Tab-separated table of C-alpha atoms and ligand atoms in Angstrom:
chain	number	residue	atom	x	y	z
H	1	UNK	CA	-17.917	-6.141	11.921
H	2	UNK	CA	-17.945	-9.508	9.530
H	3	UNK	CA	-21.624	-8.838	9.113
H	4	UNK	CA	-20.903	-5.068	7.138
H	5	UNK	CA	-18.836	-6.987	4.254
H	6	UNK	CA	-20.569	-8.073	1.442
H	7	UNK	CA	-17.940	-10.421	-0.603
H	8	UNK	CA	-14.830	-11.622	0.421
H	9	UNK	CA	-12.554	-10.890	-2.735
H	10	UNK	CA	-9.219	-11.875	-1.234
H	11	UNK	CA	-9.238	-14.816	1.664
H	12	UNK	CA	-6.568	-14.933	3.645
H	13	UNK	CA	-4.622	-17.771	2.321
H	14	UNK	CA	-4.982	-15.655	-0.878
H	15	UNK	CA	-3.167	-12.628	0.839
H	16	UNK	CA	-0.386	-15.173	2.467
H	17	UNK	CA	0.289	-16.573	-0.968
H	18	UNK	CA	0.798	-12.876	-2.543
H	19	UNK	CA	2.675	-12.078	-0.028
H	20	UNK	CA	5.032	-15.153	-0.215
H	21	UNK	CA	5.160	-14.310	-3.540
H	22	UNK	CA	6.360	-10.808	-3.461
H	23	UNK	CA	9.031	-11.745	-0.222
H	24	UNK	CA	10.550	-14.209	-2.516
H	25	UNK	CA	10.737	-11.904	-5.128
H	26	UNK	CA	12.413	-9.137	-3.112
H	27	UNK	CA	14.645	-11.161	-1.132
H	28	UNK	CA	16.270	-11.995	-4.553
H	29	UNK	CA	16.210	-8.765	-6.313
H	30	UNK	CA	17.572	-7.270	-3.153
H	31	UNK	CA	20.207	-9.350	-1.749
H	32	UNK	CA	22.872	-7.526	0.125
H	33	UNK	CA	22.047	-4.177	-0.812
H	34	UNK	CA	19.701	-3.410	2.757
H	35	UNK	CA	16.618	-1.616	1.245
H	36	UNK	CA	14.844	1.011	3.248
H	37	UNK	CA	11.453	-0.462	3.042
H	38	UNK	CA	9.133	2.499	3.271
H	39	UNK	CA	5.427	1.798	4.451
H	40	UNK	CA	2.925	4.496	3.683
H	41	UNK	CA	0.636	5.049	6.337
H	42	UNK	CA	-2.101	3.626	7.616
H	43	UNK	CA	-3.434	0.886	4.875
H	44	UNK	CA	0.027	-0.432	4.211
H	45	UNK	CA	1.019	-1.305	7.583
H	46	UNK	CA	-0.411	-4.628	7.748
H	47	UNK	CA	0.884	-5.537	4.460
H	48	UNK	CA	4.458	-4.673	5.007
H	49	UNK	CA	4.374	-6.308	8.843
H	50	UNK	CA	3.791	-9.395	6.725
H	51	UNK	CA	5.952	-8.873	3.453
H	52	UNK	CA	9.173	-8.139	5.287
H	53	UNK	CA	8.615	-11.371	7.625
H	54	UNK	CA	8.888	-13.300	3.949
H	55	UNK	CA	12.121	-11.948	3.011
H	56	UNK	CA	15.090	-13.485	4.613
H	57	UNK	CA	18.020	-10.273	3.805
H	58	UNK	CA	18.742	-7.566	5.641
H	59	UNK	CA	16.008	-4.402	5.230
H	60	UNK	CA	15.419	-1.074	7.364
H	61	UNK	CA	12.085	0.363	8.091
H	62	UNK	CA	10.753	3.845	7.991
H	63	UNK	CA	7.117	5.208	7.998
H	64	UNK	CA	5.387	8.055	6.463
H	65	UNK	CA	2.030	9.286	5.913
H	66	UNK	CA	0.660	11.510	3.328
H	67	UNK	CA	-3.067	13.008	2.338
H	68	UNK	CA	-4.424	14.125	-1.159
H	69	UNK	CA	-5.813	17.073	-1.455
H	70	UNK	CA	-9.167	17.923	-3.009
H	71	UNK	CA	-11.983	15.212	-3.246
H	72	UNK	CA	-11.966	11.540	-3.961
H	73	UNK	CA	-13.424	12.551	-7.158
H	74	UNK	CA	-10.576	14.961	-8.745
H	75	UNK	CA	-7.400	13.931	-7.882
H	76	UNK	CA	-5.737	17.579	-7.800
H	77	UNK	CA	-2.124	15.528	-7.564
H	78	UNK	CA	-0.859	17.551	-4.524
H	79	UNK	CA	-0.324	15.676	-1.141
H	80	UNK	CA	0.434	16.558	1.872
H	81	UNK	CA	3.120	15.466	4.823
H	82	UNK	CA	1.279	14.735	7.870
H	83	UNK	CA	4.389	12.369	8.943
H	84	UNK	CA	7.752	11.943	7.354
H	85	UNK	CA	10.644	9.279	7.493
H	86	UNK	CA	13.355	9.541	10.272
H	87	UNK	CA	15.476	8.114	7.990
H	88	UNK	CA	17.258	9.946	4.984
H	89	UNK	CA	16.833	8.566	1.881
H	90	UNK	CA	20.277	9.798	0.369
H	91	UNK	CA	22.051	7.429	-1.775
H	92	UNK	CA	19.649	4.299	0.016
H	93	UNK	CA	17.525	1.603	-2.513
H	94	UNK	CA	14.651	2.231	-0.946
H	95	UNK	CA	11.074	0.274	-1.948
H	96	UNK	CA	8.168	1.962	-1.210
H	97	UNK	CA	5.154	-0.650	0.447
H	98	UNK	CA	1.701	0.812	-0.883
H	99	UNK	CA	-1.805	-0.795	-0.060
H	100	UNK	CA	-3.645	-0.344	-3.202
H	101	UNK	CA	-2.544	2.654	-5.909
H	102	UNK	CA	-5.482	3.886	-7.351
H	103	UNK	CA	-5.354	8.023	-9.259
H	104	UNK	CA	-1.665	7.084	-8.952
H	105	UNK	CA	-1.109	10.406	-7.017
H	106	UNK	CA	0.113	9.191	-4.166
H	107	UNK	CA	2.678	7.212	-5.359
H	108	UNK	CA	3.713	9.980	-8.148
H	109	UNK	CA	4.367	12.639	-5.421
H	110	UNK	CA	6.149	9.939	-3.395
H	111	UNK	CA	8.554	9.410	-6.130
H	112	UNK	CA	9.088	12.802	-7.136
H	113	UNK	CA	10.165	13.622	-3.346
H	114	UNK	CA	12.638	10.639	-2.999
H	115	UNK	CA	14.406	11.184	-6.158
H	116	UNK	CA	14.763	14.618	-4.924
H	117	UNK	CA	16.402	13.219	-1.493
H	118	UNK	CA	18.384	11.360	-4.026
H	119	UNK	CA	17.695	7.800	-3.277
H	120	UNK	CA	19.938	5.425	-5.173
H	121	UNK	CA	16.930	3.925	-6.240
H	122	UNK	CA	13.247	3.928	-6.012
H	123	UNK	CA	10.872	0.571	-6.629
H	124	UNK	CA	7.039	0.110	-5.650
H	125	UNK	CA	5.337	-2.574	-4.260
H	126	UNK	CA	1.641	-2.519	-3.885
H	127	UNK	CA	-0.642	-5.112	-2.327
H	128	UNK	CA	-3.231	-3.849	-4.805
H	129	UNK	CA	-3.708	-2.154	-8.136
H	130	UNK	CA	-6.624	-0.437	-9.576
H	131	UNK	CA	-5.996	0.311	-12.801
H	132	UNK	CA	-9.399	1.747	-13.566
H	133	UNK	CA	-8.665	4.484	-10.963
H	134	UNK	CA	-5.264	5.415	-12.433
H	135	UNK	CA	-5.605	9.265	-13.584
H	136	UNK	CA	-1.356	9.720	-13.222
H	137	UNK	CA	0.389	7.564	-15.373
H	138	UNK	CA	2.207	5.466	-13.091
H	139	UNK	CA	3.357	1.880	-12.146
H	140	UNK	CA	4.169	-0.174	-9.036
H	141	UNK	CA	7.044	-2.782	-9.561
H	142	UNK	CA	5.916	-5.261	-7.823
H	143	UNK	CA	1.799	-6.158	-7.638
H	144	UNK	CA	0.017	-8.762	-5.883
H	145	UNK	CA	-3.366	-8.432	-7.160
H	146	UNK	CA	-5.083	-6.339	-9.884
H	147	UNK	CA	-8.262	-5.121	-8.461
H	148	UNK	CA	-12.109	-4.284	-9.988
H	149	UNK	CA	-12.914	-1.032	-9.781
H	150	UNK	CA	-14.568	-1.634	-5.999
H	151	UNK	CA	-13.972	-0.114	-3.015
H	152	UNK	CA	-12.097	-2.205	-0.795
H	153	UNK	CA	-11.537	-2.865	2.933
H	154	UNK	CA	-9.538	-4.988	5.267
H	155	UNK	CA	-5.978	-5.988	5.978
H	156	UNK	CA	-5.416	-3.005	6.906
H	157	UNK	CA	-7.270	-0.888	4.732
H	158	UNK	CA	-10.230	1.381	6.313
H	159	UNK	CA	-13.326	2.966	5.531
H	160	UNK	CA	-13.864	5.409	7.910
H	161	UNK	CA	-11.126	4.362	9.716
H	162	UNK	CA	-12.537	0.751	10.282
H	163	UNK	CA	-12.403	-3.158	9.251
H	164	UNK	CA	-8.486	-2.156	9.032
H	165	UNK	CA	-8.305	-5.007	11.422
H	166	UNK	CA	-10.273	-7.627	9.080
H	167	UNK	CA	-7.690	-10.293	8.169
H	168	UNK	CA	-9.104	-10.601	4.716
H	169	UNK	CA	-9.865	-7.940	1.974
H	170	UNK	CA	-13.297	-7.594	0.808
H	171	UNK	CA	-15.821	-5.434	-0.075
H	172	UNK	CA	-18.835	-3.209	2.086
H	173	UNK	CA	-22.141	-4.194	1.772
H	174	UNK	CA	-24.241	-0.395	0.477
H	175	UNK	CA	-25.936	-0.541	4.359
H	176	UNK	CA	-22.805	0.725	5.703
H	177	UNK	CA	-22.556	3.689	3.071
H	178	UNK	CA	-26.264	4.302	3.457
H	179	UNK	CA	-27.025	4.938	6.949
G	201	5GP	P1	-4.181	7.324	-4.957
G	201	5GP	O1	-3.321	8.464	-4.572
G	201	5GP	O2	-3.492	6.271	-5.782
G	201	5GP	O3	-5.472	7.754	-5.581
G	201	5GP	O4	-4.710	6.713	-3.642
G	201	5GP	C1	-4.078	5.802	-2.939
G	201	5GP	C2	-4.724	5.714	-1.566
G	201	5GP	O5	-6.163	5.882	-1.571
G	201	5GP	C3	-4.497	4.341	-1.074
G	201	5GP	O6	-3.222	4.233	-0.490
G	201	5GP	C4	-5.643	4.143	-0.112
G	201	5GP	O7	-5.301	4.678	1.134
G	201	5GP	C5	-6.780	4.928	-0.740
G	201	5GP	N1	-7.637	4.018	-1.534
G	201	5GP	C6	-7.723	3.910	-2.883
G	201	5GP	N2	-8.598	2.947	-3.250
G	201	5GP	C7	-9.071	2.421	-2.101
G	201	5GP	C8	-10.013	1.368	-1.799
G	201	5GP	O8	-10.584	0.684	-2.652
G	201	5GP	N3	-10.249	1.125	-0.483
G	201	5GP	C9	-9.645	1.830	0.522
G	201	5GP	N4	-9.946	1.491	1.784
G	201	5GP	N5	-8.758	2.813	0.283
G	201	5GP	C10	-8.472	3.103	-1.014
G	202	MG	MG1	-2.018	3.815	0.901
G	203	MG	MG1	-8.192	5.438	3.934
Protein backbone atom coordinates (compact mmCIF):
# COMPACT_ATOMS: atom_id res chain seq x y z
CA UNK A 1 0.00 0.00 0.00
CA UNK A 2 3.08 2.47 1.20
CA UNK A 3 4.56 1.82 -2.20
CA UNK A 4 1.23 3.70 -4.21
CA UNK A 5 2.03 7.15 -2.27
CA UNK A 6 4.17 9.43 -3.78
CA UNK A 7 4.93 12.25 -0.94
CA UNK A 8 4.14 12.19 2.46
CA UNK A 9 2.64 15.81 3.04
CA UNK A 10 1.49 15.35 6.62
CA UNK A 11 3.65 12.72 8.98
CA UNK A 12 2.09 11.57 11.68
CA UNK A 13 3.55 13.53 14.44
CA UNK A 14 2.32 16.39 12.15
CA UNK A 15 -1.37 15.07 12.38
CA UNK A 16 -0.93 14.42 16.41
CA UNK A 17 0.24 17.98 16.82
CA UNK A 18 -2.95 19.43 14.79
CA UNK A 19 -4.90 17.49 16.50
CA UNK A 20 -3.58 18.49 20.01
CA UNK A 21 -4.00 21.67 18.78
CA UNK A 22 -7.58 21.73 17.83
CA UNK A 23 -8.59 19.42 21.31
CA UNK A 24 -7.11 22.17 23.27
CA UNK A 25 -8.85 24.60 21.48
CA UNK A 26 -12.28 22.98 21.82
CA UNK A 27 -12.01 21.81 25.22
CA UNK A 28 -11.83 25.59 26.07
CA UNK A 29 -14.30 27.08 23.79
CA UNK A 30 -16.63 24.34 24.88
CA UNK A 31 -16.47 23.84 28.48
CA UNK A 32 -19.63 22.68 30.09
CA UNK A 33 -21.88 23.16 27.35
CA UNK A 34 -21.63 19.04 26.00
CA UNK A 35 -21.30 19.54 22.17
CA UNK A 36 -22.75 16.98 19.84
CA UNK A 37 -19.66 16.33 17.90
CA UNK A 38 -20.90 15.30 14.49
CA UNK A 39 -18.44 13.18 12.24
CA UNK A 40 -19.26 13.08 8.57
CA UNK A 41 -18.77 9.87 7.15
CA UNK A 42 -16.24 7.96 6.09
CA UNK A 43 -12.94 10.37 5.81
CA UNK A 44 -13.64 12.04 9.11
CA UNK A 45 -13.81 9.13 11.26
CA UNK A 46 -10.28 8.76 11.99
CA UNK A 47 -9.87 12.32 12.66
CA UNK A 48 -12.58 12.74 15.17
CA UNK A 49 -11.58 9.13 17.00
CA UNK A 50 -8.46 11.17 17.67
CA UNK A 51 -9.72 14.88 18.25
CA UNK A 52 -12.27 13.97 20.89
CA UNK A 53 -9.52 11.75 22.83
CA UNK A 54 -7.66 15.46 23.14
CA UNK A 55 -10.44 17.18 24.72
CA UNK A 56 -10.93 16.55 28.34
CA UNK A 57 -15.11 17.96 28.70
CA UNK A 58 -17.96 16.24 28.27
CA UNK A 59 -19.07 15.71 24.25
CA UNK A 60 -21.76 13.31 22.52
CA UNK A 61 -21.24 11.61 19.27
CA UNK A 62 -23.41 11.14 16.27
CA UNK A 63 -22.58 10.06 12.64
CA UNK A 64 -23.86 10.89 9.30
CA UNK A 65 -23.01 10.42 5.82
CA UNK A 66 -23.85 12.40 2.84
CA UNK A 67 -22.98 12.23 -1.20
CA UNK A 68 -22.80 15.15 -3.81
CA UNK A 69 -24.48 14.89 -6.60
CA UNK A 70 -23.20 15.40 -10.14
CA UNK A 71 -19.39 15.00 -10.95
CA UNK A 72 -16.26 15.90 -9.11
CA UNK A 73 -15.98 18.50 -11.66
CA UNK A 74 -19.36 20.68 -11.13
CA UNK A 75 -20.31 20.79 -7.82
CA UNK A 76 -24.26 20.97 -8.48
CA UNK A 77 -24.52 21.85 -4.42
CA UNK A 78 -27.22 19.17 -3.73
CA UNK A 79 -26.31 16.18 -1.40
CA UNK A 80 -27.78 13.45 -0.49
CA UNK A 81 -28.64 11.42 3.01
CA UNK A 82 -27.36 8.03 2.74
CA UNK A 83 -27.18 8.00 6.79
CA UNK A 84 -28.48 10.47 9.28
CA UNK A 85 -27.83 11.29 13.08
CA UNK A 86 -29.81 9.36 15.81
CA UNK A 87 -29.53 12.21 17.69
CA UNK A 88 -31.70 15.49 17.31
CA UNK A 89 -29.98 18.42 16.92
CA UNK A 90 -32.71 20.76 18.59
CA UNK A 91 -31.46 23.44 20.74
CA UNK A 92 -27.74 21.23 21.01
CA UNK A 93 -24.07 23.22 20.14
CA UNK A 94 -23.21 20.89 17.92
CA UNK A 95 -19.54 20.97 15.89
CA UNK A 96 -19.45 19.36 12.85
CA UNK A 97 -15.82 17.08 12.32
CA UNK A 98 -15.03 17.32 8.43
CA UNK A 99 -11.88 15.65 6.74
CA UNK A 100 -10.93 18.13 4.21
CA UNK A 101 -13.73 20.87 2.74
CA UNK A 102 -13.02 21.37 -0.65
CA UNK A 103 -16.33 23.01 -3.31
CA UNK A 104 -17.58 23.78 0.21
CA UNK A 105 -20.86 21.90 -0.66
CA UNK A 106 -20.81 19.57 1.72
CA UNK A 107 -20.42 21.53 4.53
CA UNK A 108 -22.99 24.34 3.11
CA UNK A 109 -25.85 21.75 2.88
CA UNK A 110 -24.78 20.45 6.30
CA UNK A 111 -25.35 23.77 7.79
CA UNK A 112 -28.36 24.70 6.09
CA UNK A 113 -30.03 21.31 7.49
CA UNK A 114 -28.92 21.83 11.18
CA UNK A 115 -29.99 25.32 11.46
CA UNK A 116 -33.18 24.04 10.18
CA UNK A 117 -33.27 21.28 13.15
CA UNK A 118 -32.52 24.36 15.08
CA UNK A 119 -29.25 23.65 16.68
CA UNK A 120 -28.28 26.23 19.27
CA UNK A 121 -25.29 26.50 17.43
CA UNK A 122 -23.32 25.26 14.56
CA UNK A 123 -19.17 25.39 14.35
CA UNK A 124 -16.82 23.41 11.81
CA UNK A 125 -13.81 21.76 12.30
CA UNK A 126 -11.90 20.37 9.43
CA UNK A 127 -8.67 18.39 9.44
CA UNK A 128 -8.06 19.98 6.05
CA UNK A 129 -8.85 22.95 3.87
CA UNK A 130 -8.56 23.43 0.23
CA UNK A 131 -9.17 26.65 -0.52
CA UNK A 132 -8.45 26.37 -4.21
CA UNK A 133 -11.41 23.92 -4.45
CA UNK A 134 -13.87 26.22 -2.64
CA UNK A 135 -16.77 27.02 -5.32
CA UNK A 136 -19.49 27.82 -2.10
CA UNK A 137 -18.40 30.48 -0.09
CA UNK A 138 -17.88 28.91 3.10
CA UNK A 139 -15.61 28.53 6.22
CA UNK A 140 -14.67 25.88 8.81
CA UNK A 141 -13.99 27.33 12.38
CA UNK A 142 -11.50 25.49 13.30
CA UNK A 143 -8.54 24.22 10.57
CA UNK A 144 -5.60 22.19 11.04
CA UNK A 145 -3.91 22.46 7.84
CA UNK A 146 -4.43 24.48 4.62
CA UNK A 147 -3.88 22.17 1.79
CA UNK A 148 -2.34 22.52 -2.12
CA UNK A 149 -4.64 21.92 -4.49
CA UNK A 150 -3.65 17.87 -4.49
CA UNK A 151 -5.56 15.08 -4.07
CA UNK A 152 -5.06 13.59 -0.85
CA UNK A 153 -5.22 10.20 0.93
CA UNK A 154 -4.78 8.64 4.29
CA UNK A 155 -5.94 9.00 7.85
CA UNK A 156 -8.84 8.09 6.90
CA UNK A 157 -9.37 9.55 3.70
CA UNK A 158 -9.83 7.09 0.52
CA UNK A 159 -9.39 6.89 -3.01
CA UNK A 160 -11.40 4.33 -4.16
CA UNK A 161 -12.20 3.41 -0.94
CA UNK A 162 -8.48 2.68 0.07
CA UNK A 163 -5.18 3.92 2.05
CA UNK A 164 -8.11 5.16 4.55
CA UNK A 165 -6.09 3.07 6.88
CA UNK A 166 -2.59 4.92 6.15
CA UNK A 167 -1.66 6.66 9.42
CA UNK A 168 -0.27 9.60 7.57
CA UNK A 169 -1.78 11.87 4.79
CA UNK A 170 -0.09 12.02 1.57
CA UNK A 171 -0.43 12.05 -1.85
CA UNK A 172 -0.89 9.02 -4.90
CA UNK A 173 1.75 8.46 -7.07
CA UNK A 174 -0.15 8.91 -11.16
CA UNK A 175 0.48 4.72 -11.42
CA UNK A 176 -2.42 4.23 -9.27
CA UNK A 177 -4.74 6.66 -11.39
CA UNK A 178 -3.29 5.23 -14.57
CA UNK A 179 -3.79 1.63 -14.61
P1 LIG B 1 -16.85 19.24 -0.88
O1 LIG B 1 -18.31 19.05 -0.72
O2 LIG B 1 -16.25 20.28 0.03
O3 LIG B 1 -16.44 19.46 -2.30
O4 LIG B 1 -16.19 17.87 -0.62
C1 LIG B 1 -15.85 17.42 0.57
C2 LIG B 1 -15.58 15.93 0.46
O5 LIG B 1 -14.94 15.52 -0.78
C3 LIG B 1 -14.61 15.59 1.52
O6 LIG B 1 -15.27 15.39 2.75
C4 LIG B 1 -13.92 14.37 0.97
O7 LIG B 1 -14.69 13.23 1.28
C5 LIG B 1 -13.90 14.61 -0.53
N1 LIG B 1 -12.59 15.19 -0.92
C6 LIG B 1 -12.31 16.46 -1.28
N2 LIG B 1 -10.99 16.63 -1.54
C7 LIG B 1 -10.42 15.42 -1.33
C8 LIG B 1 -9.06 14.93 -1.42
O8 LIG B 1 -8.09 15.63 -1.72
N3 LIG B 1 -8.88 13.62 -1.13
C9 LIG B 1 -9.90 12.78 -0.77
N4 LIG B 1 -9.59 11.50 -0.50
N5 LIG B 1 -11.17 13.20 -0.67
C10 LIG B 1 -11.43 14.51 -0.94
MG1 LIG C 1 -15.72 14.42 4.30
MG1 LIG D 1 -14.06 9.71 -0.71
Amino acid sequence: MQEDIKKVLYSQEDIHNVVVRLGKQLAVDYAGKNPLFICVLKGAIVFMTDLIRQIDEFVEIDFMDVSSYGNATVSSGEVKILKDLDTSVQGRDVVIVEDIVDTGATLHYLIKLLSTRQAASIKVVALMDKQAGRTIPVKADYVGFDVPNEFVVGYGLDYAERYRNLPYIGVLDEHVYTH
